[in-house]
Structure formats: C-alpha cells, structure tokens
C-alpha cells in the first residue's frame, strides 16, 4: 500500500526538476536581452540616422557601442561574479539594462545615445558571461546541456522579437519605443532573480555549505544521497581558495582556455553576424531589390535561427556536443561555399536570388545547432569552479571582441575582395573550425562539471591533486 507520504516523496524529484527549469528560464532572460539589444539597432538605425544626421562613422558608433560595452562588461563580470556571486551579478545586469534602455530611449543627442548603448553593452557583457554559468551550476548533469542552451534559445528569440518590433514601429519611425522596450524583459529578469537561489557551487566556494545543500535539495528533490554525493564532488575539486588570474596560466588551464577562447573567436570569425546584422544587405546583393522582401529575409533568418536552436535542444538530449559541432560546422562550410558560388554566377541569372536565400537559411540553421548552441554551453561548463567565472569572462570578452571586428570589417572586405571571395574566406575559416572541433574539443555530455577538470589535467600531463595527495 502506498502511503500519502510515499506518494508525495515520489513527486519530489519532479518538483525539483520544475524548480530548476524555472530558474534556468528566468536566468535565460539575460540571453533575450542580449539578442534584443543587438538585433533592434538594425531597424532603429534607419530613423536615428535621420534624426541625428549621422554619417557612416556616427552610424557605426551607434551600432557597435553595445559590442564595445560587452567587451568591457564581460571581464568585469568574471571577476565580480566570484566575489559577489552569480545571482547578484545578474541582478546588477538587470538594473543596468533598465537604466541603459531608458537612457537610449530618451537620448537627446547622438553622443548620449552612444554612451547609453555602451552602458547597455556592459549589461550584455555581464549577462553573457554569468547567466550561462549560473544555469550550468544549478542544473543536474543529465539536462545541463539542454538547460544552458535555453540561454542561446533566448538570444535567438530576442533577435527575432527585435526584427518584429522593428517592423511594428517602422511606420511611426518609433526608434525611441524600439530601444525603450528593452526595459521590459530587463524588469522581468530583475524581478525574477530576486526570488531565485544563489548558485550552490558558488556557495560551496565561499564556505556556505548548509545553504548550498538546501539549494541542491530544492533543485534535486528529496534524494538525500544524490545531494550529498553532488556536494561531496563539488567540495573534492575545490581544494584551493578561489583562483586568481595567475592561476589561468597553469598548464591545465591553458589547455582549457585554448578550447574555450578558440571556440569563442571561431564562433565569430566564421561570419555569423554578417548574416544576423546584414541579412537584408546580402539578399539585396543577390538581386532582390524591394526592401520589403529584404526585411522578410531577415525575419526568415530569425525564424530559422529560433527553430534550429529548438532542434538543438532536442538533439542535445541524446547527441554529444562534438557530434553537433561537427555536423553543424560542416553545414556552415557547405552553405558558405554555395553562397560564394551564387555570387560567381552571371549577374542576370535568376538562380542567384533563390540560391543565396537557401544558402543563408542553411547557414543559419547549421550555426544554430552547432557553434550557436554549443559555444555558450562549453564556455559555462569546461572550466574548474575555482576559476570558472574569470575564465568564462575571458572567453566572453574574446567573443565580443571578434564580433566587433567582423561586423566592422564585413562591408570593407566585400569592397576589397568581392562577394564570392569574402564568403569563401569565411568557408575556409569554417574548415579550420571543423578541424579544431575534431581534434581539440572534448565531449562533456553526461560528465559532471567536477570531472571535466580531470580532462584538462590529463591533457597537460598533470596528476590531479586528489590522486597525487591521497
Ligand atoms: C552569438 C551572437 C549571434 C547569435 C545569433 C550567439 O551565440 O554569440 O554573436 O548574434 O548567436 O543567434
């Protein structure tokens, strides 16, 4: 006979699962803001340009200010997330998002708008460095990949929402509304995070064991022994005090950073944001002249990006990170080559338009299931707890730095090398990325965060302290 008590106990693991999913969804709102604030500027710029009489340089400054802010925010977040905790940093980011969005909407001049966009960028940098780590640290190992990927899903939804909001306010030329609306998800993020727990792994790091245990119990259900086991594993790897930047130079950490920073850079230099930021321009290159169709192409890109990220979350359940990377990056190379070939065809060929649009969609879909979904996941999970936030902060900073460089050089590169050559260059970098994934990226699916560290020790030929010290 099953007593009421037993029945309740049986339900508790799913209760824990629910808690963890809600926590991940709230933290993923940081990704929504990342996507929205980078995506909205394409539409807003059309009117800002006119109101503030901006030339090329001024427009470039308004667009790239967020990226620059993120380059500043990411390493700061990496340092402060160890001192003040992941949750408090996300709360701080939400406040900066709210203030930054308000300041953008109210900006009386281009200079103030650029300054407000840098502030917003700092919040984007903090959120992209800390939200994925926070999710990875509350998640149970079996669904960690899927939960952290909610962050990337939110990025893609944010980009799509930005395209749609741009369309809605297009006729009223409402750029201030477009920029100000970013405050809404920021309020939801801040209000939600107030009720979320502190990261159990960070709590162990600062010696708050009992709160860590209580949080793990909330997130894992009543399985006492599983909670104790997880707590024990976290403590076992945390031999030393919090790591410093100098610790990042140790051989094992160099091996980890090579993979993390390498992927951060490759995620950008394979050209993703040439498509995200310039899709209408690329479609117009292909001879589609109406601006309506060009905007539709952007929305198509946004929808495929969200759809393929959803697919990635499904696939991550049974498929390894490496497999997805290899298949997706392979698809990116093929679609870039076909985009390059499309632009080699005679200018009046009717094939160019459809071939370019299909290649773009294939490219986005392939990115979404590979470098898109998996870079932010690996950046959050491959580093040891002691130095996790600092190392992830460096990965995030590298990612934004190269985002900045690629978006700035895309149009000049086209002018210099031509359309086909430009996409062939990105395809070439894609081939290098594929080899990088094949030879250097380890499989982390199903591996507890605490055990991933051992892989870096092995690669660096270091004996882990537990094995050495007995
Ligand atoms: C990248 C962004 C990109 C987005 C597109 C993210 O993973 O870091 O630079 O705009 O994916 O979905």
Coordinates of C-alpha atoms and ligand atoms in Angstrom, one line a residue:
X1 CA 0.0 0.0 0.0
X2 CA 1.3 3.4 -0.9
X3 CA 1.0 5.9 1.9
X4 CA 0.4 9.6 1.2
X5 CA 3.9 10.3 2.4
X6 CA 5.4 8.0 -0.1
X7 CA 3.3 9.4 -2.8
X8 CA 4.5 12.9 -2.0
X9 CA 8.1 11.8 -1.9
X10 CA 7.7 10.2 -5.3
X11 CA 6.6 13.5 -6.7
X12 CA 9.5 15.5 -5.2
X13 CA 12.1 14.9 -7.9
X14 CA 9.8 16.3 -10.5
X15 CA 9.2 19.2 -8.1
X16 CA 13.0 19.7 -8.0
X17 CA 13.1 19.5 -11.8
X18 CA 10.4 22.1 -12.1
X19 CA 12.4 24.5 -9.8
X20 CA 15.5 24.0 -11.9
X21 CA 13.7 24.7 -15.1
X22 CA 12.0 27.8 -13.8
X23 CA 15.4 29.1 -12.5
X24 CA 17.0 28.4 -15.9
X25 CA 14.2 30.1 -17.8
X26 CA 14.5 33.3 -15.6
X27 CA 18.3 33.4 -16.0
X28 CA 17.9 32.9 -19.7
X29 CA 16.1 36.2 -20.0
X30 CA 19.6 37.6 -19.9
X31 CA 20.0 36.0 -23.3
X32 CA 16.8 37.5 -24.5
X33 CA 18.2 41.0 -23.7
X34 CA 21.5 40.1 -25.4
X35 CA 19.5 39.2 -28.6
X36 CA 17.1 42.1 -28.4
X37 CA 19.6 44.8 -27.8
X38 CA 22.0 43.6 -30.6
X39 CA 19.1 42.9 -33.0
X40 CA 16.9 46.0 -32.6
X41 CA 19.5 48.5 -33.8
X42 CA 19.2 47.5 -37.5
X43 CA 15.6 48.8 -37.6
X44 CA 16.1 51.7 -35.2
X45 CA 19.2 52.9 -37.1
X46 CA 17.1 53.9 -40.2
X47 CA 15.4 56.6 -38.2
X48 CA 18.2 57.5 -35.7
X49 CA 20.4 58.2 -38.7
X50 CA 17.9 60.7 -40.0
X51 CA 17.0 62.4 -36.6
X52 CA 20.7 62.9 -35.6
X53 CA 22.0 63.5 -39.2
X54 CA 24.6 60.7 -38.8
X55 CA 27.2 59.8 -41.4
X56 CA 28.9 56.4 -41.7
X57 CA 31.1 56.9 -38.7
X58 CA 28.3 58.0 -36.5
X59 CA 26.1 55.1 -37.5
X60 CA 29.0 52.7 -36.9
X61 CA 29.4 54.1 -33.4
X62 CA 25.7 53.7 -32.6
X63 CA 25.7 50.1 -33.8
X64 CA 28.9 48.9 -32.3
X65 CA 28.7 50.7 -28.9
X66 CA 26.8 47.7 -27.4
X67 CA 29.5 45.3 -28.6
X68 CA 32.2 47.5 -27.1
X69 CA 30.3 47.8 -23.9
X70 CA 30.1 44.0 -23.8
X71 CA 33.9 43.7 -24.3
X72 CA 34.3 45.8 -21.1
X73 CA 31.4 44.2 -19.1
X74 CA 32.5 40.5 -19.6
X75 CA 35.8 40.5 -17.8
X76 CA 34.4 42.7 -15.0
X77 CA 31.6 40.2 -14.6
X78 CA 34.1 37.4 -14.5
X79 CA 36.0 39.0 -11.6
X80 CA 32.9 40.2 -9.6
X81 CA 30.9 37.0 -10.0
X82 CA 33.4 35.3 -7.8
X83 CA 33.3 38.0 -5.1
X84 CA 29.6 38.8 -5.1
X85 CA 28.1 35.7 -6.6
X86 CA 26.4 34.9 -9.9
X87 CA 22.9 35.8 -8.8
X88 CA 23.8 39.3 -7.6
X89 CA 25.7 40.0 -10.8
X90 CA 22.6 39.0 -12.9
X91 CA 20.6 41.4 -10.7
X92 CA 23.1 44.1 -11.3
X93 CA 23.0 43.5 -15.0
X94 CA 19.2 43.8 -15.0
X95 CA 19.4 47.2 -13.3
X96 CA 22.0 48.3 -15.9
X97 CA 19.7 47.0 -18.7
X98 CA 16.8 49.0 -17.3
X99 CA 18.8 52.2 -16.9
X100 CA 20.5 51.8 -20.3
X101 CA 17.3 51.1 -22.2
X102 CA 15.7 54.2 -20.6
X103 CA 18.7 56.4 -21.4
X104 CA 18.7 55.1 -25.0
X105 CA 15.0 55.9 -25.5
X106 CA 15.4 59.4 -24.0
X107 CA 18.8 60.3 -25.6
X108 CA 18.7 63.9 -26.7
X109 CA 21.9 63.6 -28.9
X110 CA 23.9 61.0 -30.8
X111 CA 26.7 61.3 -28.2
X112 CA 24.4 60.5 -25.3
X113 CA 22.9 57.6 -27.3
X114 CA 26.3 56.1 -28.0
X115 CA 27.2 56.4 -24.3
X116 CA 23.8 54.8 -23.3
X117 CA 24.5 52.0 -25.7
X118 CA 27.9 51.4 -24.2
X119 CA 26.2 51.1 -20.8
X120 CA 23.7 48.7 -22.2
X121 CA 26.6 46.7 -23.7
X122 CA 28.2 46.4 -20.3
X123 CA 25.0 44.7 -19.1
X124 CA 25.1 42.4 -22.2
X125 CA 28.7 41.5 -21.4
X126 CA 27.8 40.7 -17.8
X127 CA 24.7 38.7 -18.8
X128 CA 26.5 36.7 -21.4
X129 CA 29.4 35.8 -19.1
X130 CA 27.3 35.0 -16.0
X131 CA 23.8 33.7 -17.0
X132 CA 25.1 30.5 -18.7
X133 CA 27.4 29.8 -15.7
X134 CA 24.6 30.3 -13.2
X135 CA 22.3 27.9 -15.2
X136 CA 25.1 25.3 -15.5
X137 CA 25.8 25.5 -11.8
X138 CA 22.2 24.9 -10.7
X139 CA 21.5 22.2 -13.4
X140 CA 21.6 18.4 -12.8
X141 CA 24.2 16.7 -15.1
X142 CA 21.6 14.9 -17.2
X143 CA 19.9 18.0 -18.5
X144 CA 22.6 20.6 -18.1
X145 CA 23.2 20.9 -21.9
X146 CA 19.6 21.5 -22.6
X147 CA 19.1 24.0 -19.8
X148 CA 22.2 26.1 -20.6
X149 CA 21.1 26.1 -24.3
X150 CA 17.9 27.9 -23.2
X151 CA 20.2 30.9 -22.9
X152 CA 21.1 30.7 -26.6
X153 CA 17.4 30.0 -27.4
X154 CA 16.6 33.2 -25.7
X155 CA 19.3 35.0 -27.7
X156 CA 17.7 33.9 -30.9
X157 CA 14.2 34.7 -29.7
X158 CA 15.5 38.2 -28.7
X159 CA 16.8 38.7 -32.2
X160 CA 13.6 37.6 -33.8
X161 CA 11.4 39.8 -31.4
X162 CA 13.7 42.7 -32.3
X163 CA 13.1 42.2 -36.0
X164 CA 9.3 42.1 -35.4
X165 CA 9.3 45.1 -33.1
X166 CA 11.3 46.9 -35.7
X167 CA 8.5 46.1 -38.2
X168 CA 5.7 47.2 -35.9
X169 CA 7.3 50.6 -35.2
X170 CA 8.6 51.1 -38.7
X171 CA 5.7 53.2 -40.0
X172 CA 5.7 55.5 -36.9
X173 CA 9.5 55.8 -37.2
X174 CA 9.4 55.0 -33.4
X175 CA 13.1 54.3 -32.7
X176 CA 12.7 55.5 -29.1
X177 CA 10.0 53.0 -28.5
X178 CA 12.1 50.2 -30.1
X179 CA 15.0 50.9 -27.8
X180 CA 13.0 51.6 -24.7
X181 CA 11.0 48.4 -24.9
X182 CA 14.2 46.5 -24.0
X183 CA 13.5 47.6 -20.4
X184 CA 10.5 45.2 -20.2
X185 CA 12.4 41.9 -20.2
X186 CA 15.0 43.5 -18.0
X187 CA 12.4 44.2 -15.4
X188 CA 11.2 40.6 -15.7
X189 CA 14.8 39.4 -15.3
X190 CA 15.4 41.5 -12.2
X191 CA 12.1 40.7 -10.5
X192 CA 12.6 37.0 -11.2
X193 CA 16.1 36.8 -10.0
X194 CA 15.1 38.3 -6.6
X195 CA 13.4 35.0 -5.9
X196 CA 16.0 32.7 -7.4
X197 CA 18.5 30.9 -5.1
X198 CA 22.3 31.6 -5.1
X199 CA 24.4 29.2 -7.1
X200 CA 25.0 26.1 -5.0
X201 CA 28.5 25.8 -6.4
X202 CA 29.4 29.4 -5.7
X203 CA 28.0 28.8 -2.1
X204 CA 30.4 25.9 -1.6
X205 CA 33.2 28.1 -2.8
X206 CA 32.5 30.8 -0.2
X207 CA 32.0 28.2 2.5
X208 CA 28.2 28.4 2.8
X209 CA 27.8 24.7 2.8
X210 CA 24.4 24.5 4.5
X211 CA 22.8 26.9 2.1
X212 CA 24.4 25.0 -0.8
X213 CA 22.8 21.8 0.5
X214 CA 19.4 23.4 1.0
X215 CA 19.5 24.8 -2.6
X216 CA 20.6 21.5 -4.1
X217 CA 17.7 19.8 -2.2
X218 CA 15.3 22.3 -3.7
X219 CA 16.7 21.6 -7.2
X220 CA 17.1 17.8 -6.9
X221 CA 14.1 16.7 -5.0
X222 CA 14.3 14.6 -1.8
X223 CA 17.1 12.2 -2.9
X224 CA 19.3 12.9 0.0
X225 CA 22.1 10.7 -1.1
X226 CA 22.3 12.2 -4.6
X227 CA 22.5 15.7 -2.9
X228 CA 25.3 14.5 -0.6
X229 CA 27.1 12.9 -3.5
X230 CA 27.0 16.1 -5.6
X231 CA 28.0 18.2 -2.6
X232 CA 30.9 15.9 -2.0
X233 CA 32.1 16.1 -5.6
X234 CA 32.0 19.9 -5.6
X235 CA 34.0 20.0 -2.4
X236 CA 36.5 17.5 -3.6
X237 CA 37.5 19.6 -6.6
X238 CA 37.6 22.8 -4.5
X239 CA 40.9 22.1 -2.9
X240 CA 42.2 25.6 -3.1
X241 CA 40.8 29.0 -2.4
X242 CA 39.2 31.0 -5.2
X243 CA 41.5 31.1 -8.1
X244 CA 43.3 34.2 -9.4
X245 CA 44.0 35.4 -12.9
X246 CA 47.5 34.0 -12.4
X247 CA 46.0 30.5 -12.0
X248 CA 44.8 30.8 -15.5
X249 CA 48.4 30.3 -16.7
X250 CA 48.7 26.8 -15.2
X251 CA 49.2 24.1 -17.9
X252 CA 45.8 22.5 -17.4
X253 CA 44.0 25.9 -17.5
X254 CA 45.9 26.8 -20.7
X255 CA 44.6 23.7 -22.3
X256 CA 41.0 24.6 -21.2
X257 CA 41.4 28.2 -22.3
X258 CA 42.7 27.2 -25.7
X259 CA 39.5 25.4 -26.4
X260 CA 37.2 28.0 -24.8
X261 CA 38.8 31.1 -26.2
X262 CA 39.4 29.3 -29.5
X263 CA 35.8 28.5 -29.9
X264 CA 34.8 32.0 -28.8
X265 CA 36.8 33.5 -31.6
X266 CA 35.8 30.9 -34.2
X267 CA 32.1 31.4 -33.4
X268 CA 32.5 34.9 -34.6
X269 CA 35.1 34.7 -37.4
X270 CA 33.0 32.1 -39.3
X271 CA 30.8 35.1 -40.1
X272 CA 27.6 34.6 -38.2
X273 CA 26.9 38.3 -37.5
X274 CA 27.4 39.3 -41.2
X275 CA 24.2 37.4 -41.6
X276 CA 22.4 38.4 -38.4
X277 CA 23.3 42.1 -38.8
X278 CA 23.3 42.3 -42.6
X279 CA 20.9 39.7 -44.0
X280 CA 18.8 42.3 -45.9
X281 CA 22.0 43.7 -47.5
X282 CA 23.2 40.2 -48.5
X283 CA 19.8 39.4 -50.0
X284 CA 19.9 42.7 -51.9
X285 CA 23.4 41.8 -53.3
X286 CA 21.6 38.7 -54.7
X287 CA 19.4 41.0 -56.8
X288 CA 16.3 41.0 -54.6
X289 CA 15.6 44.7 -54.7
X290 CA 12.5 45.5 -52.7
X291 CA 13.2 46.5 -49.1
X292 CA 10.1 44.6 -48.1
X293 CA 11.5 41.3 -49.4
X294 CA 14.8 42.1 -47.8
X295 CA 13.2 42.6 -44.4
X296 CA 11.2 39.4 -44.9
X297 CA 14.6 37.7 -45.4
X298 CA 15.7 38.9 -42.0
X299 CA 12.6 37.6 -40.4
X300 CA 13.1 34.3 -42.2
X301 CA 16.6 34.2 -40.9
X302 CA 15.3 34.9 -37.4
X303 CA 12.7 32.2 -37.5
X304 CA 15.1 29.6 -38.8
X305 CA 17.6 30.6 -36.1
X306 CA 15.0 30.0 -33.3
X307 CA 13.7 26.8 -34.9
X308 CA 17.1 25.2 -35.3
X309 CA 18.1 26.2 -31.8
X310 CA 14.9 24.4 -30.5
X311 CA 16.0 21.4 -32.6
X312 CA 19.5 21.6 -31.0
X313 CA 17.9 21.4 -27.5
X314 CA 16.0 18.3 -28.6
X315 CA 19.1 16.8 -30.1
X316 CA 21.3 17.5 -27.1
X317 CA 19.2 15.0 -25.2
X318 CA 20.8 12.1 -27.0
X319 CA 23.6 13.5 -29.1
X320 CA 27.0 14.6 -28.0
X321 CA 28.2 18.2 -28.2
X322 CA 31.0 17.2 -30.5
X323 CA 28.7 15.4 -33.0
X324 CA 26.5 18.5 -33.2
X325 CA 29.5 20.8 -33.7
X326 CA 31.0 18.6 -36.4
X327 CA 27.7 18.2 -38.3
X328 CA 26.7 21.9 -37.9
X329 CA 30.1 23.4 -38.8
X330 CA 30.2 21.1 -41.8
X331 CA 26.8 22.5 -42.9
X332 CA 28.1 26.0 -42.4
X333 CA 31.1 25.4 -44.7
X334 CA 28.9 23.9 -47.4
X335 CA 26.4 26.8 -47.3
X336 CA 29.1 29.4 -47.3
X337 CA 30.7 27.8 -50.4
X338 CA 27.3 27.7 -52.1
X339 CA 26.7 31.4 -51.2
X340 CA 30.1 32.2 -52.7
X341 CA 29.3 30.2 -55.9
X342 CA 25.9 32.0 -56.2
X343 CA 27.8 35.3 -56.5
X344 CA 30.0 33.9 -59.2
X345 CA 27.0 33.3 -61.5
X346 CA 26.2 35.8 -64.3
X347 CA 24.5 38.8 -62.7
X348 CA 21.3 38.3 -64.6
X349 CA 20.9 34.7 -63.7
X350 CA 17.6 34.0 -62.0
X351 CA 19.2 31.4 -59.8
X352 CA 21.3 33.8 -57.7
X353 CA 18.4 35.1 -55.5
X354 CA 16.9 31.7 -54.5
X355 CA 20.4 30.1 -54.2
X356 CA 21.5 32.9 -51.9
X357 CA 18.4 32.8 -49.7
X358 CA 18.5 29.0 -49.4
X359 CA 22.3 29.1 -48.6
X360 CA 21.7 31.8 -45.9
X361 CA 19.0 29.7 -44.3
X362 CA 21.1 26.6 -44.3
X363 CA 24.0 28.5 -42.9
X364 CA 21.9 29.9 -40.0
X365 CA 20.4 26.5 -39.2
X366 CA 23.8 24.9 -39.2
X367 CA 25.2 27.6 -37.0
X368 CA 22.3 27.4 -34.6
X369 CA 22.7 23.6 -34.0
X370 CA 26.5 23.9 -33.5
X371 CA 28.6 26.9 -32.7
X372 CA 25.5 28.9 -31.6
X373 CA 24.1 26.4 -29.1
X374 CA 27.3 24.9 -28.0
X375 CA 29.8 27.7 -27.6
X376 CA 27.9 29.3 -24.7
X377 CA 27.3 25.9 -23.2
X378 CA 31.0 24.9 -23.3
X379 CA 32.1 28.4 -22.1
X380 CA 29.9 27.8 -19.0
X381 CA 31.0 24.2 -18.3
X382 CA 34.5 23.5 -19.3
X383 CA 36.4 25.5 -16.6
X384 CA 37.1 24.4 -13.0
X385 CA 34.9 26.1 -10.4
X386 CA 37.7 28.0 -8.7
X387 CA 38.4 30.0 -11.9
X388 CA 35.2 29.4 -13.8
X389 CA 33.8 32.9 -13.8
X390 CA 37.1 34.5 -14.6
X391 CA 37.9 32.1 -17.5
X392 CA 34.4 32.3 -18.9
X393 CA 34.7 36.1 -18.6
X394 CA 37.8 36.0 -20.9
X395 CA 36.0 33.7 -23.3
X396 CA 33.0 36.0 -23.4
X397 CA 35.3 39.1 -23.9
X398 CA 37.1 37.4 -26.8
X399 CA 33.8 36.5 -28.4
X400 CA 32.6 40.1 -28.3
X401 CA 35.9 41.5 -29.4
X402 CA 35.8 39.4 -32.6
X403 CA 32.1 40.1 -33.0
X404 CA 33.1 43.8 -33.1
X405 CA 36.0 43.2 -35.6
X406 CA 33.9 41.0 -38.0
X407 CA 30.9 43.3 -38.1
X408 CA 33.1 46.3 -38.7
X409 CA 35.2 44.6 -41.5
X410 CA 32.5 42.8 -43.4
X411 CA 31.5 45.6 -45.8
X412 CA 35.1 46.8 -46.4
X413 CA 36.1 43.2 -47.0
X414 CA 33.4 42.8 -49.6
X415 CA 34.6 46.0 -51.3
X416 CA 38.1 44.8 -51.2
X417 CA 37.9 41.1 -52.0
X418 CA 34.5 40.9 -53.7
X419 CA 31.4 39.0 -52.6
X420 CA 32.4 35.4 -53.5
X421 CA 35.9 35.7 -52.1
X422 CA 34.5 37.1 -48.8
X423 CA 32.2 34.1 -48.3
X424 CA 35.0 31.7 -49.5
X425 CA 37.2 33.2 -46.8
X426 CA 34.6 32.5 -44.1
X427 CA 34.2 29.0 -45.5
X428 CA 38.0 28.5 -45.2
X429 CA 37.9 29.6 -41.6
X430 CA 34.9 27.1 -41.2
X431 CA 37.2 24.3 -42.4
X432 CA 39.8 25.2 -39.7
X433 CA 36.9 25.4 -37.1
X434 CA 35.8 21.9 -38.1
X435 CA 39.4 20.6 -37.6
X436 CA 39.6 22.5 -34.3
X437 CA 36.4 20.8 -33.0
X438 CA 37.6 17.4 -34.3
X439 CA 41.0 17.5 -32.6
X440 CA 40.6 19.7 -29.6
X441 CA 37.0 19.9 -28.2
X442 CA 36.3 17.3 -25.6
X443 CA 32.9 15.6 -25.1
X444 CA 31.3 16.9 -22.0
X445 CA 27.8 15.4 -22.3
X446 CA 26.9 13.5 -19.2
X447 CA 30.1 14.4 -17.5
X448 CA 29.7 16.2 -14.1
X449 CA 31.2 19.7 -14.0
X450 CA 33.7 18.4 -11.4
X451 CA 35.0 15.7 -13.7
X452 CA 35.6 17.9 -16.7
X453 CA 38.5 19.4 -14.9
X454 CA 40.3 16.0 -14.9
X455 CA 40.4 16.1 -18.7
X456 CA 42.5 19.2 -18.7
X457 CA 44.9 17.7 -16.2
X458 CA 45.2 14.7 -18.4
X459 CA 45.9 16.8 -21.5
X460 CA 48.5 18.9 -19.6
X461 CA 50.1 15.7 -18.2
X462 CA 49.3 16.9 -14.7
X463 CA 48.4 14.5 -11.9
X464 CA 45.2 15.8 -10.2
X465 CA 45.7 16.8 -6.6
X466 CA 43.3 14.2 -5.2
X467 CA 45.2 11.3 -6.9
X468 CA 48.6 12.7 -6.0
X469 CA 47.9 13.7 -2.4
X470 CA 45.9 10.6 -1.5
Ligands
LIG1 C1 26.4 34.7 -30.9 C2 25.9 36.0 -31.4 C3 25.0 35.8 -32.6 C4 23.8 34.9 -32.1 C5 23.0 34.5 -33.3 C6 25.2 33.9 -30.5 O1 25.6 32.6 -30.0 O2 27.3 34.8 -29.8 O3 27.1 36.8 -31.8 O4 24.4 37.0 -33.0 O5 24.3 33.7 -31.6 O6 22.0 33.6 -32.9

